[in-house]
Amino acid sequence: MASYYSGFFSCEEPHFLESCSLCRKHLGLNSDIFMYRGDKAFCSKECREEQIESDEAKERKWKNSSRSLRKKSSETKESAAGNTVRTGTLVVA
């Protein structure tokens, strides 16, 4: 069975309104769709809330790790007064 959206879009990946971004449940034409961040569709409020909570947890973890990196950097600068200089590169994906 061809997708309703396949006639409109000619890309290899399925259209984002075809299935729930979290549980991959098919999103019917006459069903409610719960959107998040403009491009993520969900089959229920529960799936959307789970994604929001997951994103917020990742953001908190990232903020905490960047704080600890800044703290380590400032500790290195303080110890640099005694002739030891440490430099490095931080790559964030």
Coordinates of N, CA and C in Angstrom, one line a residue:
M1 N 0.8 -1.2 0.0 CA 0.0 0.0 0.0 C 0.9 1.2 0.0
A2 N 0.7 2.1 -0.9 CA 1.5 3.3 -1.0 C 1.0 4.3 0.0
S3 N 2.0 5.1 0.4 CA 1.7 6.2 1.4 C 1.0 7.3 0.8
Y4 N 0.1 8.0 1.6 CA -0.6 9.1 1.1 C 0.4 10.2 0.7
Y5 N 1.5 10.4 1.4 CA 2.5 11.4 1.2 C 3.4 11.1 0.0
S6 N 3.5 9.8 -0.4 CA 4.5 9.5 -1.4 C 4.3 10.2 -2.7
G7 N 3.1 10.5 -3.0 CA 2.9 11.3 -4.2 C 3.4 12.7 -4.2
F8 N 3.5 13.2 -3.0 CA 4.0 14.6 -2.9 C 5.5 14.8 -2.7
F9 N 6.1 13.7 -2.2 CA 7.6 13.8 -1.9 C 8.3 12.7 -2.6
S10 N 9.4 13.0 -3.3 CA 10.1 11.9 -4.0 C 11.4 11.6 -3.4
C11 N 11.5 11.5 -2.1 CA 12.7 11.2 -1.4 C 12.7 9.7 -0.9
E12 N 13.8 9.2 -0.6 CA 13.9 7.8 -0.2 C 13.4 7.5 1.2
E13 N 13.6 8.5 2.1 CA 13.1 8.3 3.5 C 11.6 8.6 3.5
P14 N 10.9 7.9 4.5 CA 9.5 8.1 4.7 C 9.3 9.6 5.2
H15 N 8.1 10.1 4.8 CA 7.8 11.5 5.2 C 7.6 11.5 6.8
F16 N 8.0 12.6 7.4 CA 7.9 12.6 8.9 C 6.5 12.5 9.5
L17 N 5.5 12.7 8.7 CA 4.1 12.6 9.1 C 3.6 11.2 9.0
E18 N 4.4 10.2 8.5 CA 3.9 8.9 8.3 C 3.9 8.0 9.5
S19 N 4.9 8.3 10.4 CA 5.0 7.5 11.6 C 5.5 8.3 12.8
C20 N 5.2 7.8 14.0 CA 5.6 8.5 15.2 C 7.1 8.5 15.3
S21 N 7.6 9.6 15.7 CA 9.1 9.7 15.8 C 9.7 8.9 16.9
L22 N 8.9 8.5 17.9 CA 9.4 7.7 19.0 C 9.1 6.2 18.9
C23 N 7.8 5.9 18.7 CA 7.5 4.4 18.7 C 7.3 3.9 17.3
R24 N 7.4 4.7 16.3 CA 7.2 4.3 14.9 C 5.8 3.8 14.5
K25 N 4.8 4.1 15.3 CA 3.5 3.7 15.0 C 3.0 4.5 13.8
H26 N 2.3 3.8 12.9 CA 1.7 4.5 11.7 C 0.8 5.6 12.2
L27 N 0.9 6.8 11.6 CA 0.0 7.9 11.8 C -1.1 7.9 10.7
G28 N -2.3 7.6 11.1 CA -3.4 7.6 10.1 C -3.8 9.0 9.7
L29 N -4.5 9.0 8.5 CA -4.9 10.3 8.0 C -5.9 11.0 8.8
N30 N -6.8 10.3 9.5 CA -7.8 10.9 10.4 C -7.5 10.9 11.8
S31 N -6.2 10.8 12.2 CA -5.8 10.7 13.6 C -5.1 12.0 14.0
D32 N -5.1 12.3 15.3 CA -4.4 13.4 15.8 C -2.9 13.2 15.7
I33 N -2.2 14.3 15.4 CA -0.7 14.2 15.3 C -0.2 15.3 16.3
F34 N 0.7 14.9 17.1 CA 1.2 15.8 18.1 C 2.6 16.2 17.7
M35 N 2.9 17.5 17.4 CA 4.1 17.9 16.9 C 5.0 18.5 18.0
Y36 N 6.3 18.4 17.7 CA 7.4 18.9 18.6 C 8.5 19.4 17.8
R37 N 9.0 20.6 18.1 CA 10.1 21.3 17.5 C 9.9 21.4 15.9
G38 N 8.6 21.4 15.5 CA 8.3 21.7 14.1 C 8.5 20.6 13.1
D39 N 9.3 19.6 13.4 CA 9.6 18.5 12.4 C 9.5 17.1 13.0
K40 N 9.0 17.0 14.2 CA 8.8 15.7 14.8 C 7.4 15.4 15.1
A41 N 6.8 14.4 14.5 CA 5.4 14.0 14.7 C 5.3 12.8 15.7
F42 N 4.3 12.9 16.5 CA 4.1 11.8 17.5 C 2.6 11.4 17.5
C43 N 2.4 10.1 17.9 CA 1.0 9.5 17.8 C 0.2 9.9 19.1
S44 N 0.9 10.3 20.1 CA 0.2 10.6 21.4 C 0.9 11.7 22.2
K45 N 0.2 12.2 23.2 CA 0.8 13.2 24.1 C 1.9 12.5 24.8
E46 N 1.7 11.2 25.2 CA 2.7 10.5 26.0 C 4.0 10.3 25.2
C47 N 3.9 10.0 24.0 CA 5.2 9.8 23.2 C 5.9 11.2 23.0
R48 N 5.1 12.2 22.8 CA 5.8 13.5 22.7 C 6.4 14.0 24.0
E49 N 5.7 13.7 25.1 CA 6.3 14.1 26.4 C 7.5 13.3 26.7
E50 N 7.5 12.0 26.4 CA 8.7 11.2 26.6 C 9.9 11.7 25.8
Q51 N 9.7 12.2 24.6 CA 10.8 12.8 23.8 C 11.2 14.1 24.4
I52 N 10.3 14.9 24.9 CA 10.7 16.2 25.5 C 11.5 16.0 26.7
E53 N 11.1 15.0 27.6 CA 11.9 14.7 28.8 C 13.2 14.2 28.4
S54 N 13.3 13.4 27.4 CA 14.6 12.8 27.0 C 15.5 14.0 26.5
D55 N 15.0 14.9 25.7 CA 15.8 16.0 25.2 C 16.2 16.9 26.3
E56 N 15.3 17.2 27.3 CA 15.7 18.0 28.4 C 16.8 17.3 29.3
A57 N 16.7 16.0 29.5 CA 17.8 15.3 30.2 C 19.1 15.4 29.5
K58 N 19.1 15.3 28.2 CA 20.4 15.4 27.4 C 20.9 16.8 27.6
E59 N 20.0 17.8 27.5 CA 20.5 19.2 27.6 C 21.1 19.5 29.0
R60 N 20.4 19.0 30.1 CA 21.0 19.1 31.4 C 22.3 18.5 31.5
K61 N 22.5 17.3 31.0 CA 23.7 16.5 31.0 C 24.8 17.3 30.3
W62 N 24.5 17.9 29.1 CA 25.4 18.6 28.4 C 25.9 19.9 29.1
K63 N 24.9 20.6 29.7 CA 25.2 21.8 30.5 C 26.1 21.5 31.6
N64 N 25.8 20.4 32.3 CA 26.7 20.0 33.5 C 28.1 19.6 33.0
S65 N 28.2 18.9 31.9 CA 29.5 18.5 31.5 C 30.3 19.8 31.0
S66 N 29.6 20.7 30.3 CA 30.3 21.9 29.9 C 30.8 22.8 31.1
R67 N 30.0 22.8 32.1 CA 30.4 23.5 33.4 C 31.6 22.9 34.0
S68 N 31.7 21.6 34.0 CA 32.8 20.9 34.6 C 34.1 21.1 33.7
L69 N 33.9 21.2 32.4 CA 35.0 21.5 31.5 C 35.5 22.9 31.7
R70 N 34.6 23.9 31.9 CA 35.0 25.2 32.2 C 35.7 25.3 33.5
K71 N 35.3 24.6 34.5 CA 35.9 24.6 35.8 C 37.3 24.0 35.7
K72 N 37.5 22.9 35.0 CA 38.8 22.4 34.8 C 39.7 23.3 34.1
S73 N 39.2 24.0 33.1 CA 39.9 25.0 32.4 C 40.4 26.2 33.3
S74 N 39.5 26.6 34.1 CA 39.9 27.7 35.0 C 40.9 27.2 36.1
E75 N 40.8 26.0 36.5 CA 41.8 25.4 37.4 C 43.2 25.4 36.7
T76 N 43.2 25.0 35.5 CA 44.4 24.9 34.7 C 45.0 26.3 34.6
K77 N 44.2 27.3 34.3 CA 44.7 28.7 34.2 C 45.3 29.2 35.5
E78 N 44.7 28.8 36.6 CA 45.2 29.2 37.9 C 46.6 28.6 38.2
S79 N 46.7 27.3 37.8 CA 48.0 26.7 38.0 C 49.0 27.1 37.0
A80 N 48.6 27.8 35.9 CA 49.5 28.2 34.9 C 50.4 29.3 35.4
A81 N 50.1 29.9 36.5 CA 50.9 31.0 37.0 C 52.3 30.5 37.4
G82 N 52.3 29.1 37.7 CA 53.6 28.6 38.1 C 54.4 28.0 37.0
N83 N 54.3 28.4 35.7 CA 55.0 28.0 34.5 C 54.4 26.8 33.7
T84 N 53.4 26.1 34.2 CA 52.9 25.0 33.5 C 51.6 25.5 32.7
V85 N 51.7 25.3 31.4 CA 50.5 25.7 30.6 C 50.0 24.5 29.9
R86 N 48.7 24.3 30.0 CA 48.1 23.2 29.4 C 47.1 23.7 28.4
T87 N 47.2 23.2 27.1 CA 46.2 23.6 26.1 C 45.6 22.4 25.6
G88 N 44.4 22.6 25.0 CA 43.7 21.4 24.4 C 42.6 21.9 23.5
T89 N 42.0 20.9 22.8 CA 40.9 21.2 21.9 C 39.7 20.4 22.3
L90 N 38.6 21.0 22.3 CA 37.4 20.3 22.7 C 36.5 20.2 21.4
V91 N 36.1 19.0 21.1 CA 35.2 18.7 20.0 C 33.9 18.3 20.5
V92 N 32.8 19.0 20.1 CA 31.5 18.7 20.5 C 30.6 18.4 19.3
A93 N 30.0 17.3 19.4 CA 29.1 16.8 18.3 C 27.7 17.3 18.5

